[in-house]
Structures are given as structure tokens and as C-alpha cells.
Coordinates of C-alpha atoms and ligand atoms in Angstrom, one line a residue:
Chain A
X1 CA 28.5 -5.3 -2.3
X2 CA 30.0 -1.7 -2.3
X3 CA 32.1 -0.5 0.8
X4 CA 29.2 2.1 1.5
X5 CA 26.1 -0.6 1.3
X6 CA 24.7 -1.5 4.9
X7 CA 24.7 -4.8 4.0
X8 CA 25.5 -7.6 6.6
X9 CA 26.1 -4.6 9.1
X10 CA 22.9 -4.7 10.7
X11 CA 20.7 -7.4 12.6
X12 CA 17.0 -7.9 13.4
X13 CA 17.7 -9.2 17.5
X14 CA 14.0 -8.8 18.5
X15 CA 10.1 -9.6 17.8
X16 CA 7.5 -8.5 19.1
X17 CA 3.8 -9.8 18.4
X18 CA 0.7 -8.8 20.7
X19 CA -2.4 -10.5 18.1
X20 CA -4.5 -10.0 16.0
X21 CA -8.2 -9.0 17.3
X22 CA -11.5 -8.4 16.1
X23 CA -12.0 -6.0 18.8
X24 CA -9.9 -5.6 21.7
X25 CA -10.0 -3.5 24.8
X26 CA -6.6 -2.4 24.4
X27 CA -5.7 1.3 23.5
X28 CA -3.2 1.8 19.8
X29 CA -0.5 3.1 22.5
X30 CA -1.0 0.4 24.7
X31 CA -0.9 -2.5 22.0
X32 CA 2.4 -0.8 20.7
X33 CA 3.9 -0.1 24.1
X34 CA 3.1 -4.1 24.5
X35 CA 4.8 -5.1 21.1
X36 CA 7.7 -2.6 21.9
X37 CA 8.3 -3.8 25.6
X38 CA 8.2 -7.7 24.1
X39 CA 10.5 -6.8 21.3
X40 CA 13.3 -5.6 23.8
X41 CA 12.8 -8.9 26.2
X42 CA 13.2 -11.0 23.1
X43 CA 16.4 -9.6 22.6
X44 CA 17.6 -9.9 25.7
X45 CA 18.3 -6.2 26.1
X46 CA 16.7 -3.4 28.3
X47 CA 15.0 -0.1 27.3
X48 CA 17.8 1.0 28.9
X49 CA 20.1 -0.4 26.1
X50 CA 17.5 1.0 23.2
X51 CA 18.9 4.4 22.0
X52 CA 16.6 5.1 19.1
X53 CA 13.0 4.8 18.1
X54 CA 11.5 5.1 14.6
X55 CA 7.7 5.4 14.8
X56 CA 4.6 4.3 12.5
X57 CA 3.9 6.8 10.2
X58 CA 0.5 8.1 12.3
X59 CA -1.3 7.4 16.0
X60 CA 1.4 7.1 18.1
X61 CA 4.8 9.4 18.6
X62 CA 8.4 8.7 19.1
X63 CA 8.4 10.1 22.5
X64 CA 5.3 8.5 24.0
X65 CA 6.7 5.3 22.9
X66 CA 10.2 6.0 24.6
X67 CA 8.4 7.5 27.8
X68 CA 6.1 4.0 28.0
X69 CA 9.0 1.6 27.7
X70 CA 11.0 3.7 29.8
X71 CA 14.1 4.5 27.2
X72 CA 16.1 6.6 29.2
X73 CA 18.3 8.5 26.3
X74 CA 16.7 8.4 22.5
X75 CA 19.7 9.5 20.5
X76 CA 17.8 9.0 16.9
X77 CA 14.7 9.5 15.5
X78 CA 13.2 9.6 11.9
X79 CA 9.6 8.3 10.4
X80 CA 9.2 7.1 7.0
X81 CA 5.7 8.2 5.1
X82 CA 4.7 5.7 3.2
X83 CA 2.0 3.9 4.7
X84 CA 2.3 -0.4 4.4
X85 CA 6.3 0.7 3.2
X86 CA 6.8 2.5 6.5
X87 CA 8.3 -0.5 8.7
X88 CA 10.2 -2.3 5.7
X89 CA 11.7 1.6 4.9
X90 CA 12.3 1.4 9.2
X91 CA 13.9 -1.6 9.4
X92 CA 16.4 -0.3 6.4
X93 CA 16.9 3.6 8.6
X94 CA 17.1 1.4 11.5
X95 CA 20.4 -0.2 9.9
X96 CA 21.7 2.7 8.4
X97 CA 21.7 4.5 12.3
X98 CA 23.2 1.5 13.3
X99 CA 25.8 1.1 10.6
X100 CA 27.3 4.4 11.1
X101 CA 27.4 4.0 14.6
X102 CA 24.1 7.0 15.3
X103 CA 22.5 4.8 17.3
X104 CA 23.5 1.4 19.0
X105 CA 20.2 0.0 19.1
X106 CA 16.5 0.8 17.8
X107 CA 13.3 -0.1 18.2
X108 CA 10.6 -0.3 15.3
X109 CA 7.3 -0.6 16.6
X110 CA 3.6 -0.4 14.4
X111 CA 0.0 -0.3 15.7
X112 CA -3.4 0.5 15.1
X113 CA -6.8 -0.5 15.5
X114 CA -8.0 -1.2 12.3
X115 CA -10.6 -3.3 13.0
X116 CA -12.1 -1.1 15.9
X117 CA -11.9 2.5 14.5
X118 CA -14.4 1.6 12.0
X119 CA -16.5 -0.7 14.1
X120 CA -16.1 0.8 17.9
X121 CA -17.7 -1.0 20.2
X122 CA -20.5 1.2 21.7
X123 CA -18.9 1.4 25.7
X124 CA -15.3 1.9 24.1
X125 CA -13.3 5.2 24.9
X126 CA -13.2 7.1 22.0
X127 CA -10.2 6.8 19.9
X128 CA -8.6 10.0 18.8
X129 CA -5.5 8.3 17.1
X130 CA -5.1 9.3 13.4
X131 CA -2.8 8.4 10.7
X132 CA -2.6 10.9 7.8
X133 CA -0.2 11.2 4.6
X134 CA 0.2 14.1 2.1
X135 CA -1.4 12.3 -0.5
X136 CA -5.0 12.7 1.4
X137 CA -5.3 16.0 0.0
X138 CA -5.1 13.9 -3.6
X139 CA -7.9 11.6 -2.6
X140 CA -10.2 14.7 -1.0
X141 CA -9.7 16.4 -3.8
X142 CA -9.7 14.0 -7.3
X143 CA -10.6 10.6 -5.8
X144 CA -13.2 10.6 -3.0
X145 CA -16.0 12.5 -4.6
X146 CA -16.0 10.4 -7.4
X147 CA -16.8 7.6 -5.0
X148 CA -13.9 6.3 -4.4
X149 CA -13.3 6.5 -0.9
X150 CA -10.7 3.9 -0.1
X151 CA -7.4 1.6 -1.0
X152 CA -9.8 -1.1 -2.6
X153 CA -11.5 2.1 -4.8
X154 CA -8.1 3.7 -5.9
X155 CA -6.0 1.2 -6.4
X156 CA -8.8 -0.8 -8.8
X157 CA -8.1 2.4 -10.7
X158 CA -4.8 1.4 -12.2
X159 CA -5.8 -2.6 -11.1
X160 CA -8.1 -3.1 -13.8
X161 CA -5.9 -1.8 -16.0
X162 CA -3.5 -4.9 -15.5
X163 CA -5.9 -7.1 -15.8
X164 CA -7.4 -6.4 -18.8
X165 CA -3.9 -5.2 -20.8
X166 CA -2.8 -8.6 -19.5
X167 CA -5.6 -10.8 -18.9
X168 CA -4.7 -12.0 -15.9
X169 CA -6.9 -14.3 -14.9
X170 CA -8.9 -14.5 -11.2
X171 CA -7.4 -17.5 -10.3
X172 CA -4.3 -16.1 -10.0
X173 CA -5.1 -13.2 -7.4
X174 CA -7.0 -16.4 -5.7
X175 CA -4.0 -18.6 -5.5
X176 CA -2.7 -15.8 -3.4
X177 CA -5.6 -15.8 -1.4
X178 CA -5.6 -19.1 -0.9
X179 CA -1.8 -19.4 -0.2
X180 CA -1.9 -16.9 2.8
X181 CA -5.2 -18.9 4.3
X182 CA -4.0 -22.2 4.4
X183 CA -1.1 -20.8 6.0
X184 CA -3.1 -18.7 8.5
X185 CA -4.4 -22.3 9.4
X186 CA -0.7 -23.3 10.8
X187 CA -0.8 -20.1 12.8
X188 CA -2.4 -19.5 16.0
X189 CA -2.7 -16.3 15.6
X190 CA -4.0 -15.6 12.5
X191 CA -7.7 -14.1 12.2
X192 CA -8.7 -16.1 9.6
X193 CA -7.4 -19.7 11.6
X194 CA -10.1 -22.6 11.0
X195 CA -12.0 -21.1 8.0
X196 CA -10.0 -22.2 4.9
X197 CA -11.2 -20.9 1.7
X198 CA -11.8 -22.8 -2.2
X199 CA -11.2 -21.3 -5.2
X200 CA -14.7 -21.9 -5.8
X201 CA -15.2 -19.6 -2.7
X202 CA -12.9 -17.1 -3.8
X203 CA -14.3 -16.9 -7.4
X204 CA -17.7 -16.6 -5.9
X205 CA -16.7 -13.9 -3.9
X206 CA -18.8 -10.3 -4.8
X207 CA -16.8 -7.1 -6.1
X208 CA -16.3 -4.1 -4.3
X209 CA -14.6 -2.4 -7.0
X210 CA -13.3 -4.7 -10.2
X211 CA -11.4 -6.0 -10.6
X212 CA -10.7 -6.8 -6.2
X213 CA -13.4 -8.8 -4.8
X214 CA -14.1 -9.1 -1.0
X215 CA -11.8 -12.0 -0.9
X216 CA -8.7 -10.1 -2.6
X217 CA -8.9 -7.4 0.2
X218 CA -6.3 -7.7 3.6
X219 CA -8.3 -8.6 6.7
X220 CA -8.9 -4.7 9.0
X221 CA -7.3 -6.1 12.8
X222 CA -6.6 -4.0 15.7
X223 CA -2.8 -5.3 16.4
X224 CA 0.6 -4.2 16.9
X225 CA 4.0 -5.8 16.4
X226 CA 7.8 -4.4 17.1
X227 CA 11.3 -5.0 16.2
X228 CA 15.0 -4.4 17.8
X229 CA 17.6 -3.5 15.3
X230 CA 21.3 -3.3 16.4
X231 CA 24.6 -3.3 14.7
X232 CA 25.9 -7.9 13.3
X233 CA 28.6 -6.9 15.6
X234 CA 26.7 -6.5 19.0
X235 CA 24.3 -8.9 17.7
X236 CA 26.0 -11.8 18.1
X237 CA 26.4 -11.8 22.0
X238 CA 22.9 -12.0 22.0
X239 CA 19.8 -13.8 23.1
X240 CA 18.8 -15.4 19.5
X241 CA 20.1 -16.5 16.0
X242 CA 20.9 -12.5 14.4
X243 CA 18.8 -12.3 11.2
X244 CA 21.2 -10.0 9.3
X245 CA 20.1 -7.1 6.8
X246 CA 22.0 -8.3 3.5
X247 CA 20.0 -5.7 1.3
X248 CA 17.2 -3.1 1.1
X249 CA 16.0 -0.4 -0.7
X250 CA 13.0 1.5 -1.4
X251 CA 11.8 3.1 -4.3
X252 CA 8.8 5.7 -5.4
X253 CA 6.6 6.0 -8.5
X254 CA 7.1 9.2 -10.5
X255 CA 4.9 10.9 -9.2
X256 CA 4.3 10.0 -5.7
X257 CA 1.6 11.8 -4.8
X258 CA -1.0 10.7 -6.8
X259 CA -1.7 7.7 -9.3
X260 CA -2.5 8.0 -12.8
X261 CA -0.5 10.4 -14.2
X262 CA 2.5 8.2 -13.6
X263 CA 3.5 7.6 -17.5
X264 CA 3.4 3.5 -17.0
X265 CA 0.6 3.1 -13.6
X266 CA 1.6 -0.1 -13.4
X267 CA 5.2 0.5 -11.9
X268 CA 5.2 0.3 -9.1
X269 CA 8.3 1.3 -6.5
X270 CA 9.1 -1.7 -6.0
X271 CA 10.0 -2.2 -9.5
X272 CA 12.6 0.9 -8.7
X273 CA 13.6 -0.6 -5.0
X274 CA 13.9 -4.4 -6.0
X275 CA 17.3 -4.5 -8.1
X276 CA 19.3 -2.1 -6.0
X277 CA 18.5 -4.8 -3.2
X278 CA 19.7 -7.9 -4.8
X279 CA 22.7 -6.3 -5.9
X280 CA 23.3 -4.6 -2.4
X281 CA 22.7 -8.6 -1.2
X282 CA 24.7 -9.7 -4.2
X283 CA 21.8 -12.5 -4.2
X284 CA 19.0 -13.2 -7.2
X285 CA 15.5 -13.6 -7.0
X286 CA 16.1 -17.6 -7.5
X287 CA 18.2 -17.5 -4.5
X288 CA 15.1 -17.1 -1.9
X289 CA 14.1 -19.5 0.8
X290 CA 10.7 -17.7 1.4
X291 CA 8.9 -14.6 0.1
X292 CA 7.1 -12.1 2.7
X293 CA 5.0 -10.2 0.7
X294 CA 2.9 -7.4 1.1
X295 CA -0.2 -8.0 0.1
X296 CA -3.0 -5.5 1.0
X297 CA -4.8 -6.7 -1.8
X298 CA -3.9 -10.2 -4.4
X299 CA -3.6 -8.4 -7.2
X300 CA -1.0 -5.9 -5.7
X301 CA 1.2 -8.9 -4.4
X302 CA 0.9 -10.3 -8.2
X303 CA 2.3 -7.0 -9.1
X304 CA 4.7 -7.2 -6.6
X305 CA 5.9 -10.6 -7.7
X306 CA 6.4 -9.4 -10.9
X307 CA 8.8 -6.3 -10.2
X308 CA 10.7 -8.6 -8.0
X309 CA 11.8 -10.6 -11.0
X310 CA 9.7 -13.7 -10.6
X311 CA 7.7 -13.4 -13.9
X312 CA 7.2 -11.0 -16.9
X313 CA 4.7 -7.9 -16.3
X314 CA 1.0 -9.6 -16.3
X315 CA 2.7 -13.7 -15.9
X316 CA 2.8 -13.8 -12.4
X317 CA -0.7 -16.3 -13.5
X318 CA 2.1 -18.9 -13.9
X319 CA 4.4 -18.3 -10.7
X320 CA 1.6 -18.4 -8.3
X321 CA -0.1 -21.5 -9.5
X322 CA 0.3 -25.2 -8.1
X323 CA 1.2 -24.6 -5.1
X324 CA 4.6 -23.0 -6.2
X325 CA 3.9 -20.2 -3.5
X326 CA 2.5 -22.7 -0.7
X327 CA 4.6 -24.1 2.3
X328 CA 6.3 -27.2 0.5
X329 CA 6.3 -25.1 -2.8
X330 CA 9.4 -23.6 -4.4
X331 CA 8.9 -19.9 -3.3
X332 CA 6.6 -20.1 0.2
X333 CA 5.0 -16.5 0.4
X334 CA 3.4 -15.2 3.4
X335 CA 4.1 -18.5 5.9
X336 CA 1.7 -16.3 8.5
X337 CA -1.0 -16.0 6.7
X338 CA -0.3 -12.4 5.5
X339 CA -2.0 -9.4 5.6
X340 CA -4.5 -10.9 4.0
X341 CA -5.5 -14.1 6.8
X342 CA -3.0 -13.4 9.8
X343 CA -4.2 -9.8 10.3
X344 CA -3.0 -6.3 9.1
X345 CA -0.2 -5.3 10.9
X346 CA 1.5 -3.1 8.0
X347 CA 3.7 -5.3 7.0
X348 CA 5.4 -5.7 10.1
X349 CA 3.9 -8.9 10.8
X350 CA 6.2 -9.5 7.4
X351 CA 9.4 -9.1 9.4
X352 CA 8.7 -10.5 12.6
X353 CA 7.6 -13.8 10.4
X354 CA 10.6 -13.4 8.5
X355 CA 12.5 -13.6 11.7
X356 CA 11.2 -16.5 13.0
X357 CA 11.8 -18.4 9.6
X358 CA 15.3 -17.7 9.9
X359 CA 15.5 -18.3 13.4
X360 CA 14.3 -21.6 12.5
X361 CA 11.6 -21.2 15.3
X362 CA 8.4 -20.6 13.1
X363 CA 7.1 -24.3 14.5
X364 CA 4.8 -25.8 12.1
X365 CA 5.4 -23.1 8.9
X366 CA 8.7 -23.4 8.9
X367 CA 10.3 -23.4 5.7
X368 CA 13.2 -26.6 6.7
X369 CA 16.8 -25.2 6.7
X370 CA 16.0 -21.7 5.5
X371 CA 19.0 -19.2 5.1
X372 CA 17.6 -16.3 3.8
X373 CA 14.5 -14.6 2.3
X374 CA 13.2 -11.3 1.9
X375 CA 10.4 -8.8 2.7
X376 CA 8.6 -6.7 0.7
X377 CA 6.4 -3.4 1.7
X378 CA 3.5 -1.2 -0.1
X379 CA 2.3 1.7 1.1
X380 CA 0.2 4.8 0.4
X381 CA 0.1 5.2 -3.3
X382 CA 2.4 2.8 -4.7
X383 CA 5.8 3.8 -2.2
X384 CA 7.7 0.1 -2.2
X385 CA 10.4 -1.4 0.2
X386 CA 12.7 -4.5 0.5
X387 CA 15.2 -6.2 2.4
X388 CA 16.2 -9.1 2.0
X389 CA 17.2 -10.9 5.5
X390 CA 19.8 -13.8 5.6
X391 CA 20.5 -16.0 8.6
X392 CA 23.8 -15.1 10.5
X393 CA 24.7 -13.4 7.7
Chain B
X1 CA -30.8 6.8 -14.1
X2 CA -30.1 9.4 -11.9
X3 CA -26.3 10.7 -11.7
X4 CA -27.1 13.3 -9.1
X5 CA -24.8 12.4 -5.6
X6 CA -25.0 14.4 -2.7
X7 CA -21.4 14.6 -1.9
X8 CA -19.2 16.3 0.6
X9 CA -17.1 19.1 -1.5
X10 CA -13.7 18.5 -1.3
X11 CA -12.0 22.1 -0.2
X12 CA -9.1 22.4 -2.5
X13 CA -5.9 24.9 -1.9
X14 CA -3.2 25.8 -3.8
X15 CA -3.3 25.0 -7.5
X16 CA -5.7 22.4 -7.0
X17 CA -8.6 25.1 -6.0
X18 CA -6.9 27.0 -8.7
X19 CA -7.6 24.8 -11.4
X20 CA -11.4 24.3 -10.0
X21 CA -12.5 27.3 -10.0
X22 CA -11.0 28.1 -13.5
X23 CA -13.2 25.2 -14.3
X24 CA -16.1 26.4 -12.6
X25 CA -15.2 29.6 -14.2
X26 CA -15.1 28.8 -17.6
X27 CA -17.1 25.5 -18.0
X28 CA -14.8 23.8 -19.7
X29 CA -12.2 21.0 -18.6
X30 CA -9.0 23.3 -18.3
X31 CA -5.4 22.1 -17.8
X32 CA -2.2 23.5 -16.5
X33 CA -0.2 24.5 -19.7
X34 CA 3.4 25.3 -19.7
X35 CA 4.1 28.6 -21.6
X36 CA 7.8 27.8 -22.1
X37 CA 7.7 24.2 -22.7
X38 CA 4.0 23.0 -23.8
X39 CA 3.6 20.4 -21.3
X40 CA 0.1 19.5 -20.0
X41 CA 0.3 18.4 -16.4
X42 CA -2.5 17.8 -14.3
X43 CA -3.1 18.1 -11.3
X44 CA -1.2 21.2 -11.5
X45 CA 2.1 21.7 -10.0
X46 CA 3.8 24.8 -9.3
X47 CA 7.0 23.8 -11.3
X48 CA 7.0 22.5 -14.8
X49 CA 7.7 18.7 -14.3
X50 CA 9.4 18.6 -18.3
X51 CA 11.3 22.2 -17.7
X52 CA 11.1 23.4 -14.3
X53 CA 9.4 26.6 -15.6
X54 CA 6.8 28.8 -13.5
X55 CA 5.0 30.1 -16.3
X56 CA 2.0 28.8 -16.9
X57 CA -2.1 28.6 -17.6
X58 CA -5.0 26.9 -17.0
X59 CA -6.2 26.2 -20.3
X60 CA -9.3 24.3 -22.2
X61 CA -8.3 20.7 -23.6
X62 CA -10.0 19.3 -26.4
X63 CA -11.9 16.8 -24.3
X64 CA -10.6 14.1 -27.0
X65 CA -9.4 11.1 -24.1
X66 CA -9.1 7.3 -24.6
X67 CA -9.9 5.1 -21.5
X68 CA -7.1 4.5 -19.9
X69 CA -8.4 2.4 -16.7
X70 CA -12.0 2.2 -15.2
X71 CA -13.1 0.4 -12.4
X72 CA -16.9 -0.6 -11.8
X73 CA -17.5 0.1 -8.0
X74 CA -20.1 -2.6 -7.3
X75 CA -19.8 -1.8 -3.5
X76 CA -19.9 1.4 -1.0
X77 CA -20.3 2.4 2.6
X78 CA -21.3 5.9 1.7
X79 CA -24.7 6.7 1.6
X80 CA -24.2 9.5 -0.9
X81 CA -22.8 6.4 -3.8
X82 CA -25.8 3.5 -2.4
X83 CA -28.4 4.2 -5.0
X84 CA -25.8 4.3 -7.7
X85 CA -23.9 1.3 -7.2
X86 CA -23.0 -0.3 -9.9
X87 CA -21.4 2.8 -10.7
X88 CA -18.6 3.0 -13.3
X89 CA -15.6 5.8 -12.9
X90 CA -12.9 6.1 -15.9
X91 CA -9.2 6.9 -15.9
X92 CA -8.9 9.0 -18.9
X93 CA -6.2 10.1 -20.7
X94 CA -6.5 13.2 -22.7
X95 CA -5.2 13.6 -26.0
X96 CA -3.1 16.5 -24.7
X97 CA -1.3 14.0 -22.0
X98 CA -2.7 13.9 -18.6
X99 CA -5.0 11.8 -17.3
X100 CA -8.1 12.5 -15.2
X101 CA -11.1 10.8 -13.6
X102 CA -13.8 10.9 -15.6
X103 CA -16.9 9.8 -14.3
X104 CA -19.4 8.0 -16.9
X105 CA -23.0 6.8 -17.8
X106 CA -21.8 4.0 -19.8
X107 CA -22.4 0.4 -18.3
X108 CA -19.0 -1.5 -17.4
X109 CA -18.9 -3.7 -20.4
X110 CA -19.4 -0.9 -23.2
X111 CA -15.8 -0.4 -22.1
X112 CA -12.8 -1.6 -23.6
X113 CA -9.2 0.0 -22.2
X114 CA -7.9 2.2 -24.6
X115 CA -11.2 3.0 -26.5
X116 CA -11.6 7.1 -27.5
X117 CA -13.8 8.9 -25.1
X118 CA -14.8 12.6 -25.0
X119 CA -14.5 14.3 -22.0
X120 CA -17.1 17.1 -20.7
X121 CA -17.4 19.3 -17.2
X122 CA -20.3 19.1 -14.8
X123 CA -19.9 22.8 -12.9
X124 CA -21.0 21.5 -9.3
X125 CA -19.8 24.7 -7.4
X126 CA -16.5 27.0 -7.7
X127 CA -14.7 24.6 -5.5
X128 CA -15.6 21.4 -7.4
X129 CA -16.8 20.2 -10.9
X130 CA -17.4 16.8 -12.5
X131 CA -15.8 15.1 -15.3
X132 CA -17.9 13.3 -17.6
X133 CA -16.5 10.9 -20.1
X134 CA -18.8 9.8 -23.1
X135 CA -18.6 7.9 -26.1
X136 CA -16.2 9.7 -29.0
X137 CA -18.3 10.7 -31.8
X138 CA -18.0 8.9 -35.4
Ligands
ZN401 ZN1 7.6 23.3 -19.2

């Protein structure tokens, strides 16, 4: 660990979880103020303690949030781009601020209704809430009119790639399907509770764009979820068990804006993030109670796996299989379910999880006598975060 | 099979309507080229990635690719891809160095990653233009 390295200086002190919904009558800023205003009661704190706010990269603003929760001075703000990255790449500002004394405690909330903004319910309000990114212009202007409209669309671009260079086979993207459903079915409030899935299920399942089937894909929720970041230091006066920050980084593919004319399209930035965050932690891969992945789509999180150290490029086949990434496995991933069976909440659903584990209150996923694990993020066209979380430090 | 799509026209600025309507200008499948380095770079960028330089053309390519990626999009919500569906889309890379989408007539399983393709331009208007990618002659 280097004298400037935030590491073991910063603790997440507060969750916040509204659900996961097929439809809800709750507004994006509502949702979020919700998560937000839960967050700060976890930790035992008021809005009047919370001195900075970093926002979701689109539908909601800094200032709404503070003006709903009723944060009386907001002394920091920033907002990482990078869509699914955004609240792993918050959590790791959130420490910095707090590290170097900018802020003395801040809140990290994420919303959206991705369930309802494609499928509004005919007497809803209309929703004028956006999200947007620079690299839209890249989709509008090489991607969509070719048809490919969508994540599952551009990222089979470099996908297929993988698994045909490698041959990697479906059951591999399946044992991560099936992972983060049997552990949705330990969580109460996971979408996809009480409809388990096969392998024969998952094989069966049609393609939207090869190689990711219907069953590879993240399930679209309207949700929101929060965290409190504030210095190890103040944290441990505090309602519940700090979960300290003992590494994070992010990292971008060259270039960021677009993705194929990156010289290997299978790097992904994780693959630039993941070793500057074990050696900030001064922890290896091996060294992991749990794994929090973020998996917007299998074959990503097999990517993922891979630039984390956990197997050669294309033999993450042999990590994921026999239940070596399952609850009673050596490497647990996604105890919630995931993006792909507890709901999409951007990853953020990641952290709060990660929280609980090492809190020891995740009730019946919880990994026994964890100490620490990490969290990865994935966002927008390949942008990848990590920290890796350690209980009490 | 018919390869016609009605599709919304993307409304490119900067270099990216640049290189476009050189397309649509030329019919032919032209590239940012450096003038003081040589680099190919696509889409086009206002400074040299390899050199940093400003100088530079939109020029033809040789259309000689391999396929780099595809994906065979067996599903769509727009109305526009429906009748098309299975439809296959190619990530080539040209001989010169960039890649580009390439769409392609070929059924999914005449394609093997790597394979040489040729590359042609379908001029839809001054704002957009197809890439087609075929088999490589002989
Ligand atoms: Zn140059």
C-alpha cells in the first residue's frame, strides 16, 4: 500500500434498498430520494451530517437529490460517466473526498425505471427522465442503423468474437445464469424469486443476438438503491460493522468511445483497473470471500472473471463450473441474485450486497465468517471499476 | 432476400458527417489517412491517434477486410430489422487497419472469424452509406 492509496481510509456506513419492480407507481426521483433517505437512517446519521452527493450518471441531479433529503450544505460534487461502472467509480470518488478530508460524508444513490420506460403502463405520468453518454453519438451514427439498437446488439459484436477464438462453450455463460438464480431464490427481493432455471432451460433459451440468448441478458427493473461513504475514522462510532475500501480502481479501453477499433476488443477495463486494486489492497485474487460481479450479460461476467485473474483469457469455462461460483462454492458470485435475477440496479445492488456480506447480516446468503470481497462494475462501452471491500478493515 | 430497411438516418457532425458524405461523395469506402504518419483511423478523429498530427484525408481503402467479429441478430424490436431477422452484421477489419461494420448477405455459418472479406459501399444518402462485406475473390 503506498502512502497516497485511499486504502483502509474510507468506509461504506450505509445501505439503502427500495426493490426491485416490474412496474411500480413510484417516480425515478422518488425511488432514489427513498434509497437515499434509507441509506442515511442505516447509518445512523442525518442529511444533516451528509456533506456531499455524487449522482447516477443520467435522470436524476445532485441538487434535487440534496433538496429531497433535505442536505442542508453539499460541499462536493462529481459524476462519473460510465454507465453500470458509475456507482463502483462513486464509491472509489466517494473515498477519495473523504480521504482528503473534501467532504466528511457522502451519499451515492442510483435509480431508474428500467422496467417501466419501455413498458409504461397506459395511466402512468409520463416519464421525462433520461440517461445519455457521449458514446450515443457512436451507436446513432455506426451501430444503430445496422440494427443494432442495444447493449445485447453491440456488445455480441466483440462477444462472438470470444467465443469462437476461444470456444467457450454455452454452459459456461449458463453456470452464471444459473449461479445468480438460485441465489435470487434466497433473496426476497429478487425478481426472478421462485422460478429457478436448468441448464436445459438455459441452453434452450432463443438468441437475440449470438452469441447472448434471452437467458444471458440482466433482468430491466424499475429500482433504486444508495450508499453512505465516510472517512474508517468517523466510521467507527457508528451504527453498523464499517465495511472498509482496501482498494479500487477503474480503468478504460483504448478507445473509449467506441468498440472495435480497440487493437485487442476483448480487453476490457477491467483488465486495466483490476491489478492496480489488489496491489492498492495488497490482497490476490485467491484471497476473496465472495465475488460481486457485474453481470449485464453472462458472457461479460466470464470476461470479467477472466481480467480479474481467476482464469486465462477464454478459461473462465473451468472457474465457473461445479458450483465453484455458487453459495457453498470456493468463489460465491452474486449472493443476490445479480443483475441478472435480483434486478438491475447498476451495479449498486453489488455494493449494498457486498455490505451486508460483510456485515455478516445477509441472513440466508451469507457467505459464514466473510472478511472481505470485492465488486466489480461495467458500464457503457467496456469502462470497468473495482474495490475490493474488507470487514473493519 | 430483400436487404432494403427503412431506417432512421443517423445525423452525423463533426468528422463523422465528414467521412459520410465523402463516402456518399465518392462511392467508395474512404478512410481518415494521416499525411504525416500513414495511420488509418476510423471513425475519424481530429488528432492523429499514432502522431498527434492534424493533417489528414479521407481516402479510398482497398476494401480487402478479414472478419474480425459478427454477430447474427436473431431478434429485434424495430419494425424497420422484422422482416430481416435472421440478419447477420460483420466486424471487419480492413487490410489498411481499422475496423468497420460491414453489413452482409452471407448466412451465419458461411462465416468463420478471421476469413478475408471484401468490403463495398451502398450510398443511401449524403448523410449515411452502407457497408457491405462479401466473400474475397479467388
Ligand atoms: Zn499520424
Amino acid at each position: 500500500m503506498t502512502s497516497n492509496s485511499i486504502s483502509g481510509k474510507a468506509a461504506i456506513v450505509g445501505i439503502g434498498e427500495v426493490g426491485y419492480f416490474r412496474g411500480t407507481d413510484m417516480s425515478i426521483l422518488q425511488m432514489v430520494s427513498k434509497a437515499s433517505m434509507d441509506a442515511i437512517k442505516d447509518s445512523g446519521l442525518s442529511p444533516k451530517d451528509i456533506d456531499a452527493v455524487i449522482p447516477p450518471p443520467g435522470f436524476v441531479a445532485w441538487d434535487e437529490i440534496a433538496a429531497q433529503v433535505g442536505i442542508p450544505e453539499v460541499r462536493y460534487t462529481a459524476c462519473p460517466q460510465m454507465g453500470g461502472a458509475s456507482p463502483v467509480a462513486a464509491l472509489i470518488t466517494a473515498s477519495m473526498a473523504v480521504a482528503t478530508g473534501m467532504a466528511n460524508a457522502v451519499l451515492v444513490p442510483i435509480g431508474w425505471n428500467g422496467y417501466s420506460a419501455i413498458r409504461p403502463r397506459p395511466d402512468a405520468r409520463p416519464n421525462k427522465r433520461r440517461f445519455t453518454a457521449a458514446f450515443f453519438e457512436t451507436v446513432r451514427n455506426y451501430y444503430a442503423p445496422y440494427g443494432l439498437r442495444s447493449a445485447p446488439w453491440w456488445y455480441s459484436l466483440y462477444l462472438q468474437r470470444y467465443v469462437k477464438h476461444y470456444n467457450v462453450p454455452p454452459e459456461a455463460a449458463g453456470a452464471v445464469a444459473i449461479a445468480c438464480r438460485k441465489h435470487a431464490q434466497l433473496n426476497d427481493l429478487a425478481v426472478m424469486r421462485d422460478r429457478p432455471l436448468t441448464m436445459d432451460e438455459y441452453l434452450a433459451s432463443t438468441f437475440i443476438s449470438e452469441p447472448i440468448r434471452k437467458h444471458d441478458s440482466c433482468v430491466e427493473t424499475d429500482c433504486a438503491a444508495a450508499i453512505v461513504v465516510t472517512s474508517a475514522e468517523r466510521a467507527r462510532d457508528l451504527k453498523h460493522t464499517p465495511v472498509t475500501v482496501l482498494g479500487g480502481a477503474e480503468g478504460h479501453p483504448n478507445r473509449p468511445d467506441e468498440l472495435i477499433n480497440r487493437k485487442d476488443i476483448l480487453k476490457l477495463g477491467l483488465d486495466y483497473a483490476a491489478p492496480r486494486a489488489f496491489a492498492m489492497a495488497g490482497v490476490t485474487p485467491q484471497d476473496m470471500d465472495f465475488l460481486q460481479i457485474y453481470d449485464c450479460f453472462t458472457y461479460v461476467a466470464l470476461l470479467e472473471l477472466e481480467a480479474l485473474g481467476y482464469a486465462e483469457r477464454g478459461g473462465a469455462a473451468d472457474f465457473v463450473k461445479d458450483g465453484n461460483i455458487e453459495l457453498g462454492g470456493k468463489f460465491p458470485m452474486n449472493t443476490h441474485g445479480g443483475l441478472m435475477s435480483q434486478g438491475h440496479c447498476w451495479g449498486m445492488n453489488h455494493i449494498v450486497e457486498a455490505t451486508r456480506q460483510l456485515r455478516h447480516q445477509a441472513g440466508r446468503s451469507q457467505v459464514k465468517d466473510c472478511e472481505i470481497g470485492l465488486v466489480t462494475g461495467y458500464g457503457d462501452l467496456g469502462d470497468g471499476t473495482i474495490a475490493i471491500l474488507g470487514r473493519n478493515g | 432476400m430483400s436487404t432494403t430497411v427503412k431506417i432512421k438516418l443517423p445525423q452525423p457532425d463533426d468528422l463523422d458527417a465528414v467521412f459520410y458524405e465523402t463516402v456518399a461523395k465518392t462511392g467508395k469506402l474512404c478512410i481518415q489517412h494521416c499525411k504525416d504518419c500513414g495511420t488509418w483511423t476510423h471513425p475519424a478523429r481530429y488528432y492523429c491517434p499514432e502522431c498527434a498530427s492534424e493533417n489528414f484525408a479521407f481516402e479510398p481503402v482497398s476494401g480487402d477486410a478479414t472478419a474480425h467479429s459478427f454477430t447474427i441478430s436473431h431478434f429485434t424490436v424495430e419494425p424497420a430489422w422484422k422482416d430481416l431477422v435472421p440478419y447477420v452484421t460483420i466486424v471487419a477489419e480492413l487490410k489498411e487497419g481499422p475496423r468497420v461494420i460491414a453489413r452482409t448477405k452471407m448466412k451465419g455459418d458461411e462465416i468463420t472469424i478471421d476469413m478475408p472479406i471484401k468490403l463495398d459501399v451502398e450510398v443511401i444518402a449524403p448523410e449515411f452509406s452502407y457497408v457491405w462485406a462479401g466473400k474475397a475473390e479467388g
